[in-house]
Amino acid sequence: MTDSITIRRPDDWHLHLRDGAMLQAVLPETARHFGRAIIMPNLVPPVVTGAHAAAYRERIMAALPEGMTFEPLMTLYLTEDTDPEDLAAAHASGLVKAVKLYPAGATTNSHSGVRNFDNVRPVLEKMAEIGLPLCVHGEVTDAEIDIFDREAVFIDRVLDPIRQATPGLRVVMEHITTRDGVQYVAADETDLGATITAHHLIINRNHILVGGIKPHYYCLPVAKREEHRLELLKAATSGDARYFLGTDSAPHTDDNKEMACGCAGCFTATNTMSLVAEMFDRESALDKLEGFVSLNGPGFYGLPVNESSITLTKGDPVEYPSKIESGDGPVTVFDPGFPLHWRVV
Ligand code: DOR
Ligand code: ZN
Protein backbone atom coordinates (compact mmCIF):
# COMPACT_ATOMS: atom_id res chain seq x y z
CA MET A 1 0.00 0.00 0.00
CA THR A 2 1.32 3.45 -0.96
CA ASP A 3 1.41 5.77 2.03
CA SER A 4 3.77 8.48 0.82
CA ILE A 5 4.04 10.27 -2.48
CA THR A 6 6.35 13.07 -3.61
CA ILE A 7 5.32 15.20 -6.58
CA ARG A 8 6.32 18.47 -8.21
CA ARG A 9 4.76 21.40 -6.43
CA PRO A 10 1.19 21.77 -7.79
CA ASP A 11 -0.47 24.80 -9.37
CA ASP A 12 -4.10 25.92 -9.35
CA TRP A 13 -5.33 26.82 -12.83
CA HIS A 14 -8.47 28.64 -11.66
CA LEU A 15 -8.59 30.56 -8.39
CA HIS A 16 -10.57 33.41 -6.81
CA LEU A 17 -8.44 35.45 -4.41
CA ARG A 18 -10.74 38.51 -4.15
CA ASP A 19 -9.23 41.68 -2.68
CA GLY A 20 -8.65 43.53 0.60
CA ALA A 21 -9.34 41.63 3.83
CA MET A 22 -10.54 38.52 2.01
CA LEU A 23 -7.38 38.37 -0.13
CA GLN A 24 -5.31 38.64 3.03
CA ALA A 25 -7.18 35.72 4.60
CA VAL A 26 -7.32 33.30 1.66
CA LEU A 27 -3.97 33.82 -0.08
CA PRO A 28 -1.91 31.86 2.49
CA GLU A 29 -4.36 28.95 2.20
CA THR A 30 -3.39 28.56 -1.47
CA ALA A 31 0.27 29.60 -1.22
CA ARG A 32 0.92 26.97 1.47
CA HIS A 33 0.78 24.18 -1.13
CA PHE A 34 0.57 25.72 -4.59
CA GLY A 35 3.36 27.36 -6.57
CA ARG A 36 1.22 29.39 -8.97
CA ALA A 37 -2.41 30.06 -9.74
CA ILE A 38 -4.44 31.56 -12.55
CA ILE A 39 -6.14 34.46 -10.79
CA MET A 40 -9.75 35.18 -11.70
CA PRO A 41 -10.49 38.80 -12.63
CA ASN A 42 -14.12 39.03 -11.42
CA LEU A 43 -13.48 41.71 -8.83
CA VAL A 44 -15.80 44.66 -8.37
CA PRO A 45 -14.93 46.51 -10.60
CA PRO A 46 -13.44 43.78 -12.79
CA VAL A 47 -9.81 43.53 -13.93
CA VAL A 48 -10.20 44.62 -17.55
CA THR A 49 -6.96 46.35 -18.55
CA GLY A 50 -3.28 45.57 -18.30
CA ALA A 51 -2.95 48.42 -15.79
CA HIS A 52 -5.67 46.90 -13.59
CA ALA A 53 -3.94 43.50 -13.73
CA ALA A 54 -0.57 45.02 -12.78
CA ALA A 55 -2.09 46.84 -9.81
CA TYR A 56 -3.99 43.72 -8.66
CA ARG A 57 -0.81 41.65 -8.94
CA GLU A 58 0.95 44.12 -6.65
CA ARG A 59 -1.84 43.90 -4.08
CA ILE A 60 -1.58 40.09 -4.16
CA MET A 61 2.20 40.16 -3.66
CA ALA A 62 1.81 42.67 -0.83
CA ALA A 63 -0.65 40.31 0.90
CA LEU A 64 1.70 37.31 0.70
CA PRO A 65 3.04 36.48 4.17
CA GLU A 66 6.78 36.66 4.57
CA GLY A 67 8.56 33.41 3.90
CA MET A 68 5.93 32.15 1.43
CA THR A 69 6.57 31.98 -2.28
CA PHE A 70 3.76 32.16 -4.81
CA GLU A 71 3.35 33.43 -8.33
CA PRO A 72 0.01 34.87 -9.37
CA LEU A 73 -0.70 34.32 -13.08
CA MET A 74 -2.88 37.25 -14.02
CA THR A 75 -5.91 37.27 -16.31
CA LEU A 76 -8.04 39.95 -17.93
CA TYR A 77 -11.82 40.00 -17.85
CA LEU A 78 -13.10 40.05 -21.41
CA THR A 79 -15.67 42.76 -22.12
CA GLU A 80 -17.16 44.02 -25.35
CA ASP A 81 -14.87 47.06 -24.94
CA THR A 82 -11.60 45.15 -24.44
CA ASP A 83 -8.84 46.74 -26.50
CA PRO A 84 -6.89 44.08 -28.44
CA GLU A 85 -3.74 46.19 -28.34
CA ASP A 86 -3.83 46.68 -24.55
CA LEU A 87 -4.34 42.96 -24.13
CA ALA A 88 -1.49 42.12 -26.52
CA ALA A 89 0.86 44.48 -24.66
CA ALA A 90 -0.09 42.97 -21.28
CA HIS A 91 0.63 39.53 -22.71
CA ALA A 92 3.91 40.56 -24.37
CA SER A 93 5.19 41.97 -21.06
CA GLY A 94 4.62 38.57 -19.45
CA LEU A 95 2.02 39.94 -17.02
CA VAL A 96 -1.14 38.38 -18.41
CA LYS A 97 -1.37 34.64 -19.01
CA ALA A 98 -5.03 34.26 -20.05
CA VAL A 99 -8.26 36.11 -20.76
CA LYS A 100 -11.48 35.17 -19.04
CA LEU A 101 -14.80 34.94 -20.83
CA TYR A 102 -17.92 35.25 -18.71
CA PRO A 103 -21.20 35.23 -20.60
CA ALA A 104 -22.99 38.25 -19.07
CA GLY A 105 -25.08 37.14 -16.10
CA ALA A 106 -23.63 33.62 -15.85
CA THR A 107 -22.20 33.90 -12.35
CA THR A 108 -20.75 36.10 -9.58
CA ASN A 109 -19.79 39.56 -10.92
CA SER A 110 -20.34 38.62 -14.53
CA HIS A 111 -22.60 41.50 -15.56
CA SER A 112 -19.71 43.19 -17.42
CA GLY A 113 -19.26 40.00 -19.46
CA VAL A 114 -20.05 39.34 -23.08
CA ARG A 115 -23.59 39.62 -24.50
CA ASN A 116 -22.88 39.67 -28.22
CA PHE A 117 -19.98 37.43 -29.17
CA ASP A 118 -19.56 39.20 -32.53
CA ASN A 119 -18.32 42.23 -30.60
CA VAL A 120 -15.29 40.36 -29.22
CA ARG A 121 -14.28 38.80 -32.54
CA PRO A 122 -11.25 41.13 -33.09
CA VAL A 123 -10.01 40.36 -29.57
CA LEU A 124 -10.33 36.60 -30.07
CA GLU A 125 -8.50 36.84 -33.38
CA LYS A 126 -5.68 38.77 -31.74
CA MET A 127 -5.48 36.14 -28.99
CA ALA A 128 -5.26 33.32 -31.54
CA GLU A 129 -2.49 35.23 -33.31
CA ILE A 130 -0.38 35.79 -30.19
CA GLY A 131 -1.16 32.45 -28.50
CA LEU A 132 -2.97 33.91 -25.46
CA PRO A 133 -5.42 31.33 -24.04
CA LEU A 134 -9.11 32.03 -23.46
CA CYS A 135 -10.53 30.67 -20.19
CA VAL A 136 -14.23 30.06 -20.58
CA HIS A 137 -17.04 29.98 -18.06
CA GLY A 138 -19.10 27.62 -20.19
CA GLU A 139 -22.73 28.21 -19.37
CA VAL A 140 -25.43 29.87 -21.43
CA THR A 141 -27.55 32.35 -19.54
CA ASP A 142 -30.85 32.09 -21.43
CA ALA A 143 -33.69 31.91 -18.95
CA GLU A 144 -35.42 29.13 -20.90
CA ILE A 145 -32.43 26.78 -20.64
CA ASP A 146 -32.53 24.58 -17.56
CA ILE A 147 -29.61 25.29 -15.21
CA PHE A 148 -28.51 21.64 -15.43
CA ASP A 149 -28.29 21.85 -19.24
CA ARG A 150 -26.46 25.15 -19.51
CA GLU A 151 -22.98 23.70 -20.00
CA ALA A 152 -24.01 21.28 -22.75
CA VAL A 153 -25.98 23.97 -24.58
CA PHE A 154 -23.06 26.40 -24.29
CA ILE A 155 -20.77 23.95 -26.07
CA ASP A 156 -23.12 23.67 -29.04
CA ARG A 157 -24.36 27.22 -29.30
CA VAL A 158 -21.37 29.31 -28.23
CA LEU A 159 -18.09 27.49 -27.75
CA ASP A 160 -18.01 25.38 -30.87
CA PRO A 161 -18.99 28.29 -33.17
CA ILE A 162 -16.31 30.51 -31.56
CA ARG A 163 -13.66 27.84 -32.04
CA GLN A 164 -14.70 27.11 -35.62
CA ALA A 165 -14.53 30.82 -36.42
CA THR A 166 -11.18 31.35 -34.69
CA PRO A 167 -8.69 28.68 -35.74
CA GLY A 168 -5.68 28.48 -33.46
CA LEU A 169 -7.46 30.00 -30.45
CA ARG A 170 -6.37 28.08 -27.36
CA VAL A 171 -9.27 27.50 -24.99
CA VAL A 172 -9.56 26.22 -21.44
CA MET A 173 -13.04 24.99 -20.60
CA GLU A 174 -13.14 25.81 -16.95
CA HIS A 175 -14.64 23.76 -14.16
CA ILE A 176 -16.30 21.24 -16.45
CA THR A 177 -19.19 19.46 -14.79
CA THR A 178 -20.63 17.13 -17.42
CA ARG A 179 -19.88 14.16 -19.66
CA ASP A 180 -20.55 16.59 -22.54
CA GLY A 181 -17.64 18.77 -21.38
CA VAL A 182 -15.33 15.79 -20.97
CA GLN A 183 -16.21 14.46 -24.42
CA TYR A 184 -15.90 17.81 -26.16
CA VAL A 185 -12.35 18.17 -24.82
CA ALA A 186 -11.48 14.55 -25.61
CA ALA A 187 -12.41 15.10 -29.26
CA ASP A 188 -9.79 17.84 -29.79
CA GLU A 189 -6.12 17.11 -30.26
CA THR A 190 -4.42 20.45 -29.82
CA ASP A 191 -6.02 23.69 -28.73
CA LEU A 192 -8.40 22.66 -25.99
CA GLY A 193 -7.91 21.84 -22.32
CA ALA A 194 -10.21 21.70 -19.31
CA THR A 195 -9.93 22.35 -15.62
CA ILE A 196 -11.74 20.22 -13.07
CA THR A 197 -12.37 21.29 -9.48
CA ALA A 198 -11.84 19.16 -6.40
CA HIS A 199 -15.45 19.62 -5.31
CA HIS A 200 -16.94 18.46 -8.63
CA LEU A 201 -14.96 15.22 -8.20
CA ILE A 202 -16.77 14.72 -4.89
CA ILE A 203 -20.34 16.05 -4.93
CA ASN A 204 -23.28 15.53 -7.23
CA ARG A 205 -26.53 17.51 -7.19
CA ASN A 206 -28.04 15.34 -4.48
CA HIS A 207 -25.44 16.53 -2.02
CA ILE A 208 -26.79 20.07 -2.40
CA LEU A 209 -30.43 19.20 -1.87
CA VAL A 210 -31.07 15.90 -0.10
CA GLY A 211 -31.77 16.10 3.63
CA GLY A 212 -31.90 19.91 3.61
CA ILE A 213 -30.35 22.59 1.45
CA LYS A 214 -26.54 22.89 1.75
CA PRO A 215 -25.47 26.37 0.70
CA HIS A 216 -21.77 25.52 0.97
CA TYR A 217 -22.20 22.95 -1.82
CA TYR A 218 -23.78 25.49 -4.15
CA CYS A 219 -21.48 26.75 -6.88
CA LEU A 220 -21.61 27.52 -10.57
CA PRO A 221 -21.66 25.56 -12.74
CA VAL A 222 -23.87 23.67 -10.31
CA ALA A 223 -22.96 20.03 -9.60
CA LYS A 224 -24.79 17.63 -11.91
CA ARG A 225 -26.00 13.99 -11.75
CA GLU A 226 -23.80 11.23 -10.35
CA GLU A 227 -23.11 9.85 -13.84
CA HIS A 228 -21.44 13.16 -14.72
CA ARG A 229 -19.34 13.20 -11.55
CA LEU A 230 -18.07 9.74 -12.45
CA GLU A 231 -17.04 10.97 -15.92
CA LEU A 232 -15.12 13.85 -14.35
CA LEU A 233 -13.35 11.47 -12.01
CA LYS A 234 -12.47 9.20 -14.92
CA ALA A 235 -11.10 12.13 -16.95
CA ALA A 236 -9.08 13.55 -14.04
CA THR A 237 -7.52 10.19 -13.18
CA SER A 238 -7.01 9.09 -16.80
CA GLY A 239 -3.56 10.61 -17.22
CA ASP A 240 -4.84 12.53 -20.27
CA ALA A 241 -2.84 15.78 -20.28
CA ARG A 242 -5.81 17.87 -21.46
CA TYR A 243 -7.40 17.75 -17.97
CA PHE A 244 -5.85 19.62 -15.05
CA LEU A 245 -6.73 20.98 -11.63
CA GLY A 246 -8.45 24.36 -11.38
CA THR A 247 -10.04 24.56 -7.95
CA ASP A 248 -12.41 27.49 -8.54
CA SER A 249 -11.95 28.00 -4.80
CA ALA A 250 -14.36 30.91 -4.36
CA PRO A 251 -14.61 32.39 -0.87
CA HIS A 252 -17.79 34.08 0.30
CA THR A 253 -18.46 34.93 3.92
CA ASP A 254 -20.99 32.69 5.68
CA ASP A 255 -23.57 35.47 5.88
CA ASN A 256 -23.47 35.73 2.07
CA LYS A 257 -23.84 31.94 1.62
CA GLU A 258 -26.37 31.13 4.34
CA MET A 259 -29.21 33.36 3.24
CA ALA A 260 -32.38 33.35 1.15
CA CYS A 261 -30.42 34.09 -2.03
CA GLY A 262 -26.94 32.79 -1.30
CA CYS A 263 -23.80 33.32 -3.38
CA ALA A 264 -22.29 30.59 -5.56
CA GLY A 265 -18.87 29.22 -4.64
CA CYS A 266 -17.11 26.46 -2.70
CA PHE A 267 -14.03 27.40 -0.70
CA THR A 268 -11.51 24.57 -1.10
CA ALA A 269 -8.12 26.29 -0.96
CA THR A 270 -7.40 24.98 2.54
CA ASN A 271 -7.86 21.25 1.87
CA THR A 272 -7.62 20.83 -1.92
CA MET A 273 -4.60 18.55 -1.95
CA SER A 274 -6.13 16.23 0.66
CA LEU A 275 -9.42 16.14 -1.26
CA VAL A 276 -7.81 15.35 -4.60
CA ALA A 277 -5.35 12.80 -3.21
CA GLU A 278 -8.18 10.98 -1.40
CA MET A 279 -10.20 10.73 -4.61
CA PHE A 280 -7.21 9.57 -6.68
CA ASP A 281 -6.35 6.98 -4.02
CA ARG A 282 -9.92 5.62 -4.10
CA GLU A 283 -9.53 5.22 -7.87
CA SER A 284 -6.12 3.54 -7.44
CA ALA A 285 -4.74 6.39 -9.55
CA LEU A 286 -2.14 8.02 -7.30
CA ASP A 287 0.35 7.54 -10.12
CA LYS A 288 -1.73 10.05 -12.15
CA LEU A 289 -1.94 12.67 -9.39
CA GLU A 290 1.21 14.56 -10.35
CA GLY A 291 0.08 14.89 -13.94
CA PHE A 292 -3.30 16.32 -12.94
CA VAL A 293 -2.09 18.82 -10.33
CA SER A 294 1.49 19.66 -11.36
CA LEU A 295 2.33 18.78 -14.98
CA ASN A 296 -0.65 19.04 -17.33
CA GLY A 297 -1.48 22.67 -16.56
CA PRO A 298 2.01 24.04 -17.24
CA GLY A 299 2.07 21.85 -20.35
CA PHE A 300 -1.07 23.50 -21.68
CA TYR A 301 0.08 27.02 -20.84
CA GLY A 302 3.61 26.43 -22.16
CA LEU A 303 5.18 27.19 -18.79
CA PRO A 304 7.92 25.24 -16.99
CA VAL A 305 6.83 22.88 -14.23
CA ASN A 306 7.70 23.94 -10.69
CA GLU A 307 11.23 23.12 -9.53
CA SER A 308 10.32 22.28 -5.95
CA SER A 309 8.24 19.35 -4.74
CA ILE A 310 5.76 18.46 -2.02
CA THR A 311 5.24 15.19 -0.17
CA LEU A 312 1.88 13.80 0.88
CA THR A 313 1.53 11.04 3.42
CA LYS A 314 -1.41 8.82 4.31
CA GLY A 315 -2.42 8.24 7.91
CA ASP A 316 -5.08 9.04 10.48
CA PRO A 317 -7.77 11.46 9.27
CA VAL A 318 -6.51 15.03 8.89
CA GLU A 319 -8.31 17.72 10.85
CA TYR A 320 -8.96 20.94 8.95
CA PRO A 321 -10.61 23.99 10.44
CA SER A 322 -14.30 24.10 9.54
CA LYS A 323 -13.94 27.84 8.90
CA ILE A 324 -11.22 30.37 8.34
CA GLU A 325 -11.55 33.90 9.65
CA SER A 326 -11.37 36.86 7.32
CA GLY A 327 -11.67 40.52 8.24
CA ASP A 328 -15.07 40.40 6.49
CA GLY A 329 -16.37 37.41 8.48
CA PRO A 330 -15.93 33.62 8.63
CA VAL A 331 -15.58 31.54 5.45
CA THR A 332 -16.60 27.87 5.58
CA VAL A 333 -14.05 25.36 4.32
CA PHE A 334 -15.47 22.73 1.95
CA ASP A 335 -16.44 19.60 3.88
CA PRO A 336 -16.39 16.48 1.69
CA GLY A 337 -18.50 14.56 4.19
CA PHE A 338 -15.90 11.81 4.67
CA PRO A 339 -12.50 11.59 6.36
CA LEU A 340 -9.40 12.73 4.48
CA HIS A 341 -6.29 10.62 5.05
CA TRP A 342 -3.71 12.39 2.90
CA ARG A 343 -1.83 15.41 4.19
CA VAL A 344 0.90 17.60 2.77
CA VAL A 345 3.88 17.31 5.09
O1 DOR B 1 -19.32 29.15 -7.90
C1 DOR B 1 -18.73 30.06 -8.45
N1 DOR B 1 -18.23 31.10 -7.76
N2 DOR B 1 -18.64 30.04 -9.78
C2 DOR B 1 -18.13 31.08 -10.47
O2 DOR B 1 -18.09 31.00 -11.67
C3 DOR B 1 -17.72 32.32 -9.78
C4 DOR B 1 -17.36 32.05 -8.38
C5 DOR B 1 -17.25 33.31 -7.54
O3 DOR B 1 -16.59 34.26 -7.99
O4 DOR B 1 -17.76 33.33 -6.45
ZN1 ZN C 1 -14.44 30.65 -10.92
Coordinates of C-alpha atoms and ligand atoms in Angstrom, one line a residue:
M1 CA 0.0 0.0 0.0
T2 CA 1.3 3.4 -1.0
D3 CA 1.4 5.8 2.0
S4 CA 3.8 8.5 0.8
I5 CA 4.0 10.3 -2.5
T6 CA 6.3 13.1 -3.6
I7 CA 5.3 15.2 -6.6
R8 CA 6.3 18.5 -8.2
R9 CA 4.8 21.4 -6.4
P10 CA 1.2 21.8 -7.8
D11 CA -0.5 24.8 -9.4
D12 CA -4.1 25.9 -9.4
W13 CA -5.3 26.8 -12.8
H14 CA -8.5 28.6 -11.7
L15 CA -8.6 30.6 -8.4
H16 CA -10.6 33.4 -6.8
L17 CA -8.4 35.4 -4.4
R18 CA -10.7 38.5 -4.2
D19 CA -9.2 41.7 -2.7
G20 CA -8.7 43.5 0.6
A21 CA -9.3 41.6 3.8
M22 CA -10.5 38.5 2.0
L23 CA -7.4 38.4 -0.1
Q24 CA -5.3 38.6 3.0
A25 CA -7.2 35.7 4.6
V26 CA -7.3 33.3 1.7
L27 CA -4.0 33.8 -0.1
P28 CA -1.9 31.9 2.5
E29 CA -4.4 29.0 2.2
T30 CA -3.4 28.6 -1.5
A31 CA 0.3 29.6 -1.2
R32 CA 0.9 27.0 1.5
H33 CA 0.8 24.2 -1.1
F34 CA 0.6 25.7 -4.6
G35 CA 3.4 27.4 -6.6
R36 CA 1.2 29.4 -9.0
A37 CA -2.4 30.1 -9.7
I38 CA -4.4 31.6 -12.5
I39 CA -6.1 34.5 -10.8
M40 CA -9.7 35.2 -11.7
P41 CA -10.5 38.8 -12.6
N42 CA -14.1 39.0 -11.4
L43 CA -13.5 41.7 -8.8
V44 CA -15.8 44.7 -8.4
P45 CA -14.9 46.5 -10.6
P46 CA -13.4 43.8 -12.8
V47 CA -9.8 43.5 -13.9
V48 CA -10.2 44.6 -17.5
T49 CA -7.0 46.3 -18.5
G50 CA -3.3 45.6 -18.3
A51 CA -3.0 48.4 -15.8
H52 CA -5.7 46.9 -13.6
A53 CA -3.9 43.5 -13.7
A54 CA -0.6 45.0 -12.8
A55 CA -2.1 46.8 -9.8
Y56 CA -4.0 43.7 -8.7
R57 CA -0.8 41.6 -8.9
E58 CA 0.9 44.1 -6.6
R59 CA -1.8 43.9 -4.1
I60 CA -1.6 40.1 -4.2
M61 CA 2.2 40.2 -3.7
A62 CA 1.8 42.7 -0.8
A63 CA -0.7 40.3 0.9
L64 CA 1.7 37.3 0.7
P65 CA 3.0 36.5 4.2
E66 CA 6.8 36.7 4.6
G67 CA 8.6 33.4 3.9
M68 CA 5.9 32.1 1.4
T69 CA 6.6 32.0 -2.3
F70 CA 3.8 32.2 -4.8
E71 CA 3.4 33.4 -8.3
P72 CA 0.0 34.9 -9.4
L73 CA -0.7 34.3 -13.1
M74 CA -2.9 37.2 -14.0
T75 CA -5.9 37.3 -16.3
L76 CA -8.0 39.9 -17.9
Y77 CA -11.8 40.0 -17.8
L78 CA -13.1 40.1 -21.4
T79 CA -15.7 42.8 -22.1
E80 CA -17.2 44.0 -25.4
D81 CA -14.9 47.1 -24.9
T82 CA -11.6 45.2 -24.4
D83 CA -8.8 46.7 -26.5
P84 CA -6.9 44.1 -28.4
E85 CA -3.7 46.2 -28.3
D86 CA -3.8 46.7 -24.5
L87 CA -4.3 43.0 -24.1
A88 CA -1.5 42.1 -26.5
A89 CA 0.9 44.5 -24.7
A90 CA -0.1 43.0 -21.3
H91 CA 0.6 39.5 -22.7
A92 CA 3.9 40.6 -24.4
S93 CA 5.2 42.0 -21.1
G94 CA 4.6 38.6 -19.4
L95 CA 2.0 39.9 -17.0
V96 CA -1.1 38.4 -18.4
K97 CA -1.4 34.6 -19.0
A98 CA -5.0 34.3 -20.0
V99 CA -8.3 36.1 -20.8
K100 CA -11.5 35.2 -19.0
L101 CA -14.8 34.9 -20.8
Y102 CA -17.9 35.3 -18.7
P103 CA -21.2 35.2 -20.6
A104 CA -23.0 38.2 -19.1
G105 CA -25.1 37.1 -16.1
A106 CA -23.6 33.6 -15.9
T107 CA -22.2 33.9 -12.3
T108 CA -20.7 36.1 -9.6
N109 CA -19.8 39.6 -10.9
S110 CA -20.3 38.6 -14.5
H111 CA -22.6 41.5 -15.6
S112 CA -19.7 43.2 -17.4
G113 CA -19.3 40.0 -19.5
V114 CA -20.0 39.3 -23.1
R115 CA -23.6 39.6 -24.5
N116 CA -22.9 39.7 -28.2
F117 CA -20.0 37.4 -29.2
D118 CA -19.6 39.2 -32.5
N119 CA -18.3 42.2 -30.6
V120 CA -15.3 40.4 -29.2
R121 CA -14.3 38.8 -32.5
P122 CA -11.3 41.1 -33.1
V123 CA -10.0 40.4 -29.6
L124 CA -10.3 36.6 -30.1
E125 CA -8.5 36.8 -33.4
K126 CA -5.7 38.8 -31.7
M127 CA -5.5 36.1 -29.0
A128 CA -5.3 33.3 -31.5
E129 CA -2.5 35.2 -33.3
I130 CA -0.4 35.8 -30.2
G131 CA -1.2 32.5 -28.5
L132 CA -3.0 33.9 -25.5
P133 CA -5.4 31.3 -24.0
L134 CA -9.1 32.0 -23.5
C135 CA -10.5 30.7 -20.2
V136 CA -14.2 30.1 -20.6
H137 CA -17.0 30.0 -18.1
G138 CA -19.1 27.6 -20.2
E139 CA -22.7 28.2 -19.4
V140 CA -25.4 29.9 -21.4
T141 CA -27.6 32.4 -19.5
D142 CA -30.9 32.1 -21.4
A143 CA -33.7 31.9 -18.9
E144 CA -35.4 29.1 -20.9
I145 CA -32.4 26.8 -20.6
D146 CA -32.5 24.6 -17.6
I147 CA -29.6 25.3 -15.2
F148 CA -28.5 21.6 -15.4
D149 CA -28.3 21.8 -19.2
R150 CA -26.5 25.1 -19.5
E151 CA -23.0 23.7 -20.0
A152 CA -24.0 21.3 -22.8
V153 CA -26.0 24.0 -24.6
F154 CA -23.1 26.4 -24.3
I155 CA -20.8 23.9 -26.1
D156 CA -23.1 23.7 -29.0
R157 CA -24.4 27.2 -29.3
V158 CA -21.4 29.3 -28.2
L159 CA -18.1 27.5 -27.7
D160 CA -18.0 25.4 -30.9
P161 CA -19.0 28.3 -33.2
I162 CA -16.3 30.5 -31.6
R163 CA -13.7 27.8 -32.0
Q164 CA -14.7 27.1 -35.6
A165 CA -14.5 30.8 -36.4
T166 CA -11.2 31.3 -34.7
P167 CA -8.7 28.7 -35.7
G168 CA -5.7 28.5 -33.5
L169 CA -7.5 30.0 -30.4
R170 CA -6.4 28.1 -27.4
V171 CA -9.3 27.5 -25.0
V172 CA -9.6 26.2 -21.4
M173 CA -13.0 25.0 -20.6
E174 CA -13.1 25.8 -17.0
H175 CA -14.6 23.8 -14.2
I176 CA -16.3 21.2 -16.5
T177 CA -19.2 19.5 -14.8
T178 CA -20.6 17.1 -17.4
R179 CA -19.9 14.2 -19.7
D180 CA -20.6 16.6 -22.5
G181 CA -17.6 18.8 -21.4
V182 CA -15.3 15.8 -21.0
Q183 CA -16.2 14.5 -24.4
Y184 CA -15.9 17.8 -26.2
V185 CA -12.4 18.2 -24.8
A186 CA -11.5 14.6 -25.6
A187 CA -12.4 15.1 -29.3
D188 CA -9.8 17.8 -29.8
E189 CA -6.1 17.1 -30.3
T190 CA -4.4 20.5 -29.8
D191 CA -6.0 23.7 -28.7
L192 CA -8.4 22.7 -26.0
G193 CA -7.9 21.8 -22.3
A194 CA -10.2 21.7 -19.3
T195 CA -9.9 22.4 -15.6
I196 CA -11.7 20.2 -13.1
T197 CA -12.4 21.3 -9.5
A198 CA -11.8 19.2 -6.4
H199 CA -15.5 19.6 -5.3
H200 CA -16.9 18.5 -8.6
L201 CA -15.0 15.2 -8.2
I202 CA -16.8 14.7 -4.9
I203 CA -20.3 16.0 -4.9
N204 CA -23.3 15.5 -7.2
R205 CA -26.5 17.5 -7.2
N206 CA -28.0 15.3 -4.5
H207 CA -25.4 16.5 -2.0
I208 CA -26.8 20.1 -2.4
L209 CA -30.4 19.2 -1.9
V210 CA -31.1 15.9 -0.1
G211 CA -31.8 16.1 3.6
G212 CA -31.9 19.9 3.6
I213 CA -30.4 22.6 1.5
K214 CA -26.5 22.9 1.8
P215 CA -25.5 26.4 0.7
H216 CA -21.8 25.5 1.0
Y217 CA -22.2 22.9 -1.8
Y218 CA -23.8 25.5 -4.1
C219 CA -21.5 26.7 -6.9
L220 CA -21.6 27.5 -10.6
P221 CA -21.7 25.6 -12.7
V222 CA -23.9 23.7 -10.3
A223 CA -23.0 20.0 -9.6
K224 CA -24.8 17.6 -11.9
R225 CA -26.0 14.0 -11.7
E226 CA -23.8 11.2 -10.3
E227 CA -23.1 9.9 -13.8
H228 CA -21.4 13.2 -14.7
R229 CA -19.3 13.2 -11.6
L230 CA -18.1 9.7 -12.5
E231 CA -17.0 11.0 -15.9
L232 CA -15.1 13.9 -14.3
L233 CA -13.4 11.5 -12.0
K234 CA -12.5 9.2 -14.9
A235 CA -11.1 12.1 -16.9
A236 CA -9.1 13.6 -14.0
T237 CA -7.5 10.2 -13.2
S238 CA -7.0 9.1 -16.8
G239 CA -3.6 10.6 -17.2
D240 CA -4.8 12.5 -20.3
A241 CA -2.8 15.8 -20.3
R242 CA -5.8 17.9 -21.5
Y243 CA -7.4 17.8 -18.0
F244 CA -5.8 19.6 -15.0
L245 CA -6.7 21.0 -11.6
G246 CA -8.4 24.4 -11.4
T247 CA -10.0 24.6 -8.0
D248 CA -12.4 27.5 -8.5
S249 CA -11.9 28.0 -4.8
A250 CA -14.4 30.9 -4.4
P251 CA -14.6 32.4 -0.9
H252 CA -17.8 34.1 0.3
T253 CA -18.5 34.9 3.9
D254 CA -21.0 32.7 5.7
D255 CA -23.6 35.5 5.9
N256 CA -23.5 35.7 2.1
K257 CA -23.8 31.9 1.6
E258 CA -26.4 31.1 4.3
M259 CA -29.2 33.4 3.2
A260 CA -32.4 33.3 1.2
C261 CA -30.4 34.1 -2.0
G262 CA -26.9 32.8 -1.3
C263 CA -23.8 33.3 -3.4
A264 CA -22.3 30.6 -5.6
G265 CA -18.9 29.2 -4.6
C266 CA -17.1 26.5 -2.7
F267 CA -14.0 27.4 -0.7
T268 CA -11.5 24.6 -1.1
A269 CA -8.1 26.3 -1.0
T270 CA -7.4 25.0 2.5
N271 CA -7.9 21.3 1.9
T272 CA -7.6 20.8 -1.9
M273 CA -4.6 18.5 -1.9
S274 CA -6.1 16.2 0.7
L275 CA -9.4 16.1 -1.3
V276 CA -7.8 15.4 -4.6
A277 CA -5.3 12.8 -3.2
E278 CA -8.2 11.0 -1.4
M279 CA -10.2 10.7 -4.6
F280 CA -7.2 9.6 -6.7
D281 CA -6.4 7.0 -4.0
R282 CA -9.9 5.6 -4.1
E283 CA -9.5 5.2 -7.9
S284 CA -6.1 3.5 -7.4
A285 CA -4.7 6.4 -9.6
L286 CA -2.1 8.0 -7.3
D287 CA 0.4 7.5 -10.1
K288 CA -1.7 10.1 -12.1
L289 CA -1.9 12.7 -9.4
E290 CA 1.2 14.6 -10.3
G291 CA 0.1 14.9 -13.9
F292 CA -3.3 16.3 -12.9
V293 CA -2.1 18.8 -10.3
S294 CA 1.5 19.7 -11.4
L295 CA 2.3 18.8 -15.0
N296 CA -0.6 19.0 -17.3
G297 CA -1.5 22.7 -16.6
P298 CA 2.0 24.0 -17.2
G299 CA 2.1 21.9 -20.3
F300 CA -1.1 23.5 -21.7
Y301 CA 0.1 27.0 -20.8
G302 CA 3.6 26.4 -22.2
L303 CA 5.2 27.2 -18.8
P304 CA 7.9 25.2 -17.0
V305 CA 6.8 22.9 -14.2
N306 CA 7.7 23.9 -10.7
E307 CA 11.2 23.1 -9.5
S308 CA 10.3 22.3 -6.0
S309 CA 8.2 19.4 -4.7
I310 CA 5.8 18.5 -2.0
T311 CA 5.2 15.2 -0.2
L312 CA 1.9 13.8 0.9
T313 CA 1.5 11.0 3.4
K314 CA -1.4 8.8 4.3
G315 CA -2.4 8.2 7.9
D316 CA -5.1 9.0 10.5
P317 CA -7.8 11.5 9.3
V318 CA -6.5 15.0 8.9
E319 CA -8.3 17.7 10.8
Y320 CA -9.0 20.9 8.9
P321 CA -10.6 24.0 10.4
S322 CA -14.3 24.1 9.5
K323 CA -13.9 27.8 8.9
I324 CA -11.2 30.4 8.3
E325 CA -11.5 33.9 9.7
S326 CA -11.4 36.9 7.3
G327 CA -11.7 40.5 8.2
D328 CA -15.1 40.4 6.5
G329 CA -16.4 37.4 8.5
P330 CA -15.9 33.6 8.6
V331 CA -15.6 31.5 5.4
T332 CA -16.6 27.9 5.6
V333 CA -14.0 25.4 4.3
F334 CA -15.5 22.7 1.9
D335 CA -16.4 19.6 3.9
P336 CA -16.4 16.5 1.7
G337 CA -18.5 14.6 4.2
F338 CA -15.9 11.8 4.7
P339 CA -12.5 11.6 6.4
L340 CA -9.4 12.7 4.5
H341 CA -6.3 10.6 5.1
W342 CA -3.7 12.4 2.9
R343 CA -1.8 15.4 4.2
V344 CA 0.9 17.6 2.8
V345 CA 3.9 17.3 5.1
Ligands
DOR1 O1 -19.3 29.2 -7.9 C1 -18.7 30.1 -8.4 N1 -18.2 31.1 -7.8 N2 -18.6 30.0 -9.8 C2 -18.1 31.1 -10.5 O2 -18.1 31.0 -11.7 C3 -17.7 32.3 -9.8 C4 -17.4 32.0 -8.4 C5 -17.2 33.3 -7.5 O3 -16.6 34.3 -8.0 O4 -17.8 33.3 -6.4
ZN2 ZN -14.4 30.7 -10.9

